[in-house]
Amino acid sequence: MDSRERGMISNQDLRNPIVRVVYTVMVAALAGLTVTMIYPFLTTIFNAFKSKRDIFTFPPKLLPQEWVWTNFTEGWEFISFGKYFLNTMYIFGGTMFFSILFIGMASFSLAHLSIPYRKGFTLFFMCTLLIPGSTYMIPNYLNLKELGLINTYWALWLPAAANAFWILLLKNFFDELNKELFEAARIDGASELRCFLQLAIPLSMPIVSTLFIFGFTYVWNEWFWTGILLSDADKYPIATAVYKYVISGENNSIGVNVQFGVLTIVMLPPLLVFILLQKQIIRGVNLSGVKG
């Protein structure tokens, strides 16, 4: 008997005509789904290299007839990427700091501290995952307004520290850490805060790295909520600036081809982050015990 690990369908299974037909249909469906997902990306990228007249030619063509590279330079100068990129990184840094600090302490408490009604608190946090985000958007805005945080980055940082999904990931990871290690640290006089900062966080770098990737993707792509909270254009992140000045039509001084150039520039960083670090994402989620 072959000791090698076999897949879900072996060559022997494919000898069955029914299995072969079902397998062919599955592959065709996955191929069609892949094409429908990749086509918008390819259209955006190739349109960024077209002239304005080339974009509106009929019938449309995927590849440009003439490669125009100036669309990227014009788009870069128009949108002031440097300023908005720094704003985005500033929002990302504060979001990750408060999220890892507060969500991490909450998850560590649920996993390693003997607090009353620990299972009830965990169930409460998990139940919030069933609530659509749009239902508490208005209450969140009113609360932030009463606190005087509108048009400040605090309005983005503080709510980010209440992410139930991140609590789920971190708690499941902390549950797998050796509890005897923390008991030994407590015997040596370490406080719970020191156990969290000097033991739990360094041992949890795989899942923390995954959360950094999730946080970067979210902050980079978020435009709606930040557009509501921030009224000062100088504080916009890059996604909100692109929506306001490129997509929404508030400024029509650039051509469609230059708009596609801007969208391509904005699209590439999170795409590259996902492609380069997808193994880290899968590894971190698997180590946390959450299987998709």
Short mmCIF file of C-alpha atoms in Angstrom, two decimals:
data_model
loop_
_atom_site.label_atom_id
_atom_site.label_comp_id
_atom_site.label_asym_id
_atom_site.label_seq_id
_atom_site.Cartn_x
_atom_site.Cartn_y
_atom_site.Cartn_z
CA MET A 1 0.00 0.00 0.00
CA ASP A 2 1.33 3.40 -0.95
CA SER A 3 2.20 5.30 2.23
CA ARG A 4 2.19 8.65 0.51
CA GLU A 5 -0.59 11.06 1.40
CA ARG A 6 -3.37 10.91 -1.17
CA GLY A 7 -5.71 13.68 -2.19
CA MET A 8 -9.46 13.75 -2.01
CA ILE A 9 -9.72 12.14 -5.45
CA SER A 10 -7.19 9.58 -6.63
CA ASN A 11 -6.47 8.31 -10.13
CA GLN A 12 -8.43 5.19 -9.27
CA ASP A 13 -11.48 7.28 -8.37
CA LEU A 14 -11.28 9.08 -11.72
CA ARG A 15 -11.75 5.79 -13.51
CA ASN A 16 -15.37 5.93 -12.45
CA PRO A 17 -17.31 7.80 -15.22
CA ILE A 18 -19.65 9.52 -12.74
CA VAL A 19 -16.74 10.73 -10.60
CA ARG A 20 -14.94 11.95 -13.71
CA VAL A 21 -17.99 13.95 -14.86
CA VAL A 22 -18.52 15.52 -11.43
CA TYR A 23 -14.82 16.33 -11.16
CA THR A 24 -14.83 17.95 -14.61
CA VAL A 25 -17.86 20.08 -13.70
CA MET A 26 -16.18 21.19 -10.45
CA VAL A 27 -12.97 22.16 -12.23
CA ALA A 28 -14.91 24.05 -14.91
CA ALA A 29 -16.92 25.91 -12.24
CA LEU A 30 -13.75 26.84 -10.34
CA ALA A 31 -12.07 27.97 -13.56
CA GLY A 32 -15.08 30.15 -14.43
CA LEU A 33 -15.12 31.63 -10.92
CA THR A 34 -11.40 32.35 -11.16
CA VAL A 35 -11.86 34.17 -14.46
CA THR A 36 -14.71 36.30 -13.10
CA MET A 37 -12.54 37.31 -10.13
CA ILE A 38 -9.35 38.01 -12.05
CA TYR A 39 -10.94 39.81 -15.02
CA PRO A 40 -11.77 43.06 -13.13
CA PHE A 41 -8.17 43.28 -11.90
CA LEU A 42 -6.77 42.74 -15.39
CA THR A 43 -9.22 45.27 -16.87
CA THR A 44 -8.19 47.92 -14.36
CA ILE A 45 -4.47 47.29 -14.86
CA PHE A 46 -4.56 47.25 -18.67
CA ASN A 47 -6.87 50.29 -18.83
CA ALA A 48 -4.24 52.15 -16.84
CA PHE A 49 -1.91 51.78 -19.83
CA LYS A 50 -4.45 52.92 -22.45
CA SER A 51 -5.13 56.32 -23.93
CA LYS A 52 -8.51 57.90 -23.31
CA ARG A 53 -9.70 57.15 -26.84
CA ASP A 54 -8.44 53.57 -26.60
CA ILE A 55 -10.62 52.95 -23.55
CA PHE A 56 -13.82 53.98 -25.35
CA THR A 57 -13.17 52.01 -28.56
CA PHE A 58 -15.82 49.50 -29.57
CA PRO A 59 -15.66 46.57 -29.41
CA PRO A 60 -13.55 46.89 -26.26
CA LYS A 61 -10.19 45.15 -26.11
CA LEU A 62 -8.38 43.94 -23.05
CA LEU A 63 -4.86 44.86 -24.16
CA PRO A 64 -4.04 48.48 -25.07
CA GLN A 65 -3.21 49.32 -28.66
CA GLU A 66 -0.75 51.94 -27.46
CA TRP A 67 0.98 51.68 -24.09
CA VAL A 68 0.73 55.00 -22.23
CA TRP A 69 2.95 55.19 -19.15
CA THR A 70 2.24 58.81 -18.26
CA ASN A 71 -1.12 57.88 -16.71
CA PHE A 72 0.67 56.79 -13.55
CA THR A 73 2.77 59.92 -13.18
CA GLU A 74 -0.24 62.18 -13.78
CA GLY A 75 -2.31 60.21 -11.29
CA TRP A 76 0.47 60.29 -8.70
CA GLU A 77 0.79 64.05 -8.96
CA PHE A 78 -2.97 64.58 -8.91
CA ILE A 79 -3.83 62.58 -5.82
CA SER A 80 -0.80 63.53 -3.61
CA PHE A 81 -0.10 59.93 -2.69
CA GLY A 82 2.70 60.80 -0.29
CA LYS A 83 0.49 62.75 2.11
CA TYR A 84 -2.41 60.32 2.06
CA PHE A 85 -0.09 57.35 2.39
CA LEU A 86 1.37 58.82 5.58
CA ASN A 87 -2.15 59.43 6.90
CA THR A 88 -3.05 55.81 6.15
CA MET A 89 0.05 54.50 7.93
CA TYR A 90 -0.70 56.78 10.90
CA ILE A 91 -4.22 55.38 11.16
CA PHE A 92 -2.88 51.84 10.74
CA GLY A 93 -0.25 52.28 13.45
CA GLY A 94 -2.73 53.61 16.01
CA THR A 95 -5.32 50.99 15.09
CA MET A 96 -2.86 48.13 15.57
CA PHE A 97 -1.46 49.54 18.82
CA PHE A 98 -4.83 49.87 20.54
CA SER A 99 -6.20 46.67 19.02
CA ILE A 100 -3.28 44.47 20.08
CA LEU A 101 -3.13 46.11 23.52
CA PHE A 102 -6.80 46.00 24.52
CA ILE A 103 -7.98 43.01 22.49
CA GLY A 104 -4.85 41.14 23.52
CA MET A 105 -5.42 41.83 27.23
CA ALA A 106 -9.08 40.83 26.93
CA SER A 107 -8.17 37.61 25.13
CA PHE A 108 -5.40 36.81 27.62
CA SER A 109 -7.81 37.37 30.51
CA LEU A 110 -10.40 35.03 28.99
CA ALA A 111 -7.78 32.38 28.32
CA HIS A 112 -5.49 32.44 31.38
CA LEU A 113 -7.20 34.29 34.22
CA SER A 114 -9.81 32.93 36.60
CA ILE A 115 -12.40 35.65 36.15
CA PRO A 116 -16.08 35.19 37.09
CA TYR A 117 -18.45 34.22 34.28
CA ARG A 118 -15.57 33.78 31.85
CA LYS A 119 -17.57 31.56 29.51
CA GLY A 120 -20.46 34.03 29.59
CA PHE A 121 -18.22 36.90 28.56
CA THR A 122 -16.73 34.81 25.76
CA LEU A 123 -20.19 33.87 24.51
CA PHE A 124 -21.26 37.53 24.65
CA PHE A 125 -18.31 38.63 22.53
CA MET A 126 -18.91 35.85 20.03
CA CYS A 127 -22.62 36.71 19.73
CA THR A 128 -21.69 40.20 18.52
CA LEU A 129 -20.28 38.57 15.38
CA LEU A 130 -23.89 37.85 14.35
CA ILE A 131 -24.80 41.57 14.37
CA PRO A 132 -24.38 43.33 10.99
CA GLY A 133 -22.00 46.26 11.18
CA SER A 134 -24.48 48.63 9.54
CA THR A 135 -26.89 48.31 12.50
CA TYR A 136 -24.56 49.98 15.00
CA MET A 137 -22.99 52.52 12.65
CA ILE A 138 -25.33 55.36 13.67
CA PRO A 139 -25.03 54.64 17.45
CA ASN A 140 -21.25 54.56 17.07
CA TYR A 141 -21.27 57.90 15.29
CA LEU A 142 -23.49 59.49 17.96
CA ASN A 143 -21.28 58.14 20.75
CA LEU A 144 -18.14 59.46 19.08
CA LYS A 145 -19.83 62.81 18.53
CA GLU A 146 -20.80 63.07 22.21
CA LEU A 147 -17.20 62.31 23.15
CA GLY A 148 -15.95 65.05 20.83
CA LEU A 149 -13.88 62.65 18.73
CA ILE A 150 -15.32 63.45 15.30
CA ASN A 151 -12.67 64.57 12.81
CA THR A 152 -9.92 62.99 14.91
CA TYR A 153 -8.01 59.76 14.46
CA TRP A 154 -9.17 58.68 17.92
CA ALA A 155 -12.58 58.01 16.37
CA LEU A 156 -10.90 55.33 14.25
CA TRP A 157 -8.43 53.97 16.80
CA LEU A 158 -10.68 53.37 19.81
CA PRO A 159 -13.54 51.45 18.09
CA ALA A 160 -10.93 49.23 16.44
CA ALA A 161 -10.11 47.89 19.91
CA ALA A 162 -13.52 46.17 20.06
CA ASN A 163 -13.19 43.55 17.33
CA ALA A 164 -14.86 40.29 18.37
CA PHE A 165 -13.29 38.31 15.54
CA TRP A 166 -9.81 39.31 16.66
CA ILE A 167 -10.75 38.33 20.23
CA LEU A 168 -11.74 34.92 18.88
CA LEU A 169 -8.44 34.48 17.04
CA LEU A 170 -6.24 35.63 19.91
CA LYS A 171 -8.13 33.74 22.60
CA ASN A 172 -7.96 30.48 20.68
CA PHE A 173 -4.23 31.00 20.23
CA PHE A 174 -3.68 31.90 23.89
CA ASP A 175 -5.59 28.77 24.92
CA GLU A 176 -2.87 26.66 23.29
CA LEU A 177 -0.03 28.30 25.22
CA ASN A 178 1.42 26.33 28.09
CA LYS A 179 -0.29 27.50 31.28
CA GLU A 180 2.57 26.17 33.42
CA LEU A 181 4.85 28.77 31.86
CA PHE A 182 2.66 31.57 33.19
CA GLU A 183 2.32 29.86 36.57
CA ALA A 184 6.10 29.73 36.86
CA ALA A 185 6.31 33.43 35.98
CA ARG A 186 3.73 34.28 38.64
CA ILE A 187 5.67 32.29 41.26
CA ASP A 188 8.75 34.34 40.37
CA GLY A 189 6.76 37.51 41.08
CA ALA A 190 5.67 38.53 37.59
CA SER A 191 2.43 40.48 37.39
CA GLU A 192 -0.35 39.56 34.96
CA LEU A 193 0.54 42.56 32.82
CA ARG A 194 4.15 41.42 32.65
CA CYS A 195 3.05 37.88 31.76
CA PHE A 196 1.02 39.32 28.93
CA LEU A 197 3.65 41.70 27.58
CA GLN A 198 6.80 39.61 28.04
CA LEU A 199 5.45 36.08 27.56
CA ALA A 200 2.10 35.97 25.76
CA ILE A 201 2.83 38.56 23.06
CA PRO A 202 6.30 37.25 22.06
CA LEU A 203 4.95 33.69 21.90
CA SER A 204 2.00 34.87 19.80
CA MET A 205 3.89 36.52 16.97
CA PRO A 206 2.43 34.18 14.28
CA ILE A 207 -1.16 35.24 15.01
CA VAL A 208 -0.11 38.85 15.73
CA SER A 209 1.56 38.97 12.30
CA THR A 210 -1.66 37.69 10.76
CA LEU A 211 -3.65 40.41 12.52
CA PHE A 212 -1.21 43.02 11.20
CA ILE A 213 -1.93 41.80 7.67
CA PHE A 214 -5.69 41.90 8.29
CA GLY A 215 -5.40 45.36 9.83
CA PHE A 216 -3.35 46.74 6.96
CA THR A 217 -5.82 45.43 4.37
CA TYR A 218 -8.77 46.87 6.27
CA VAL A 219 -7.25 50.31 6.86
CA TRP A 220 -5.98 50.54 3.29
CA ASN A 221 -9.38 49.72 1.75
CA GLU A 222 -11.69 51.52 4.19
CA TRP A 223 -13.14 54.70 2.70
CA PHE A 224 -16.79 54.96 3.80
CA TRP A 225 -16.47 55.11 7.59
CA THR A 226 -13.41 57.35 7.50
CA GLY A 227 -15.18 59.65 5.05
CA ILE A 228 -17.99 60.07 7.59
CA LEU A 229 -15.79 60.63 10.63
CA LEU A 230 -13.12 62.84 9.04
CA SER A 231 -14.24 66.18 7.60
CA ASP A 232 -10.73 67.61 7.20
CA ALA A 233 -9.37 66.57 3.79
CA ASP A 234 -5.79 66.78 5.07
CA LYS A 235 -6.56 63.83 7.40
CA TYR A 236 -8.02 61.52 4.76
CA PRO A 237 -6.50 58.07 4.28
CA ILE A 238 -5.67 57.05 0.75
CA ALA A 239 -8.91 55.11 0.10
CA THR A 240 -11.12 58.03 1.12
CA ALA A 241 -9.07 60.48 -0.95
CA VAL A 242 -9.32 58.25 -4.02
CA TYR A 243 -13.07 57.91 -3.58
CA LYS A 244 -13.63 61.63 -3.04
CA TYR A 245 -11.41 62.93 -5.83
CA VAL A 246 -11.31 60.11 -8.38
CA ILE A 247 -14.30 57.77 -8.16
CA SER A 248 -17.21 59.89 -6.92
CA GLY A 249 -16.90 62.47 -9.70
CA GLU A 250 -16.34 65.44 -7.41
CA ASN A 251 -13.35 66.33 -9.56
CA ASN A 252 -13.46 65.58 -13.28
CA SER A 253 -10.21 67.28 -14.24
CA ILE A 254 -8.44 64.00 -15.02
CA GLY A 255 -9.22 61.54 -17.76
CA VAL A 256 -10.64 58.07 -17.33
CA ASN A 257 -7.30 56.52 -18.24
CA VAL A 258 -5.56 58.49 -15.48
CA GLN A 259 -8.28 57.37 -13.05
CA PHE A 260 -7.49 53.78 -13.90
CA GLY A 261 -3.83 54.57 -13.28
CA VAL A 262 -4.69 55.84 -9.81
CA LEU A 263 -6.81 52.79 -9.07
CA THR A 264 -4.00 50.49 -10.18
CA ILE A 265 -1.50 52.21 -7.88
CA VAL A 266 -3.92 51.93 -4.96
CA MET A 267 -4.79 48.32 -5.75
CA LEU A 268 -1.26 46.95 -5.90
CA PRO A 269 -0.02 47.29 -2.24
CA PRO A 270 -2.73 45.15 -0.54
CA LEU A 271 -2.63 42.72 -3.46
CA LEU A 272 1.13 42.30 -3.10
CA VAL A 273 0.84 41.99 0.68
CA PHE A 274 -1.69 39.19 0.30
CA ILE A 275 0.29 37.36 -2.39
CA LEU A 276 3.58 37.55 -0.51
CA LEU A 277 2.17 36.79 2.95
CA GLN A 278 -0.75 34.47 2.25
CA LYS A 279 1.13 31.54 3.82
CA GLN A 280 1.54 33.60 6.98
CA ILE A 281 -2.20 34.34 7.02
CA ILE A 282 -3.14 30.67 6.63
CA ARG A 283 -0.56 29.61 9.23
CA GLY A 284 -1.75 32.15 11.77
CA VAL A 285 -5.43 31.29 11.34
CA ASN A 286 -4.70 27.56 11.56
CA LEU A 287 -2.62 28.02 14.71
CA SER A 288 -5.50 29.99 16.26
CA GLY A 289 -7.76 26.97 15.80
CA VAL A 290 -10.23 28.73 13.45
CA LYS A 291 -10.75 26.73 10.28
CA GLY A 292 -12.52 28.34 7.33
#
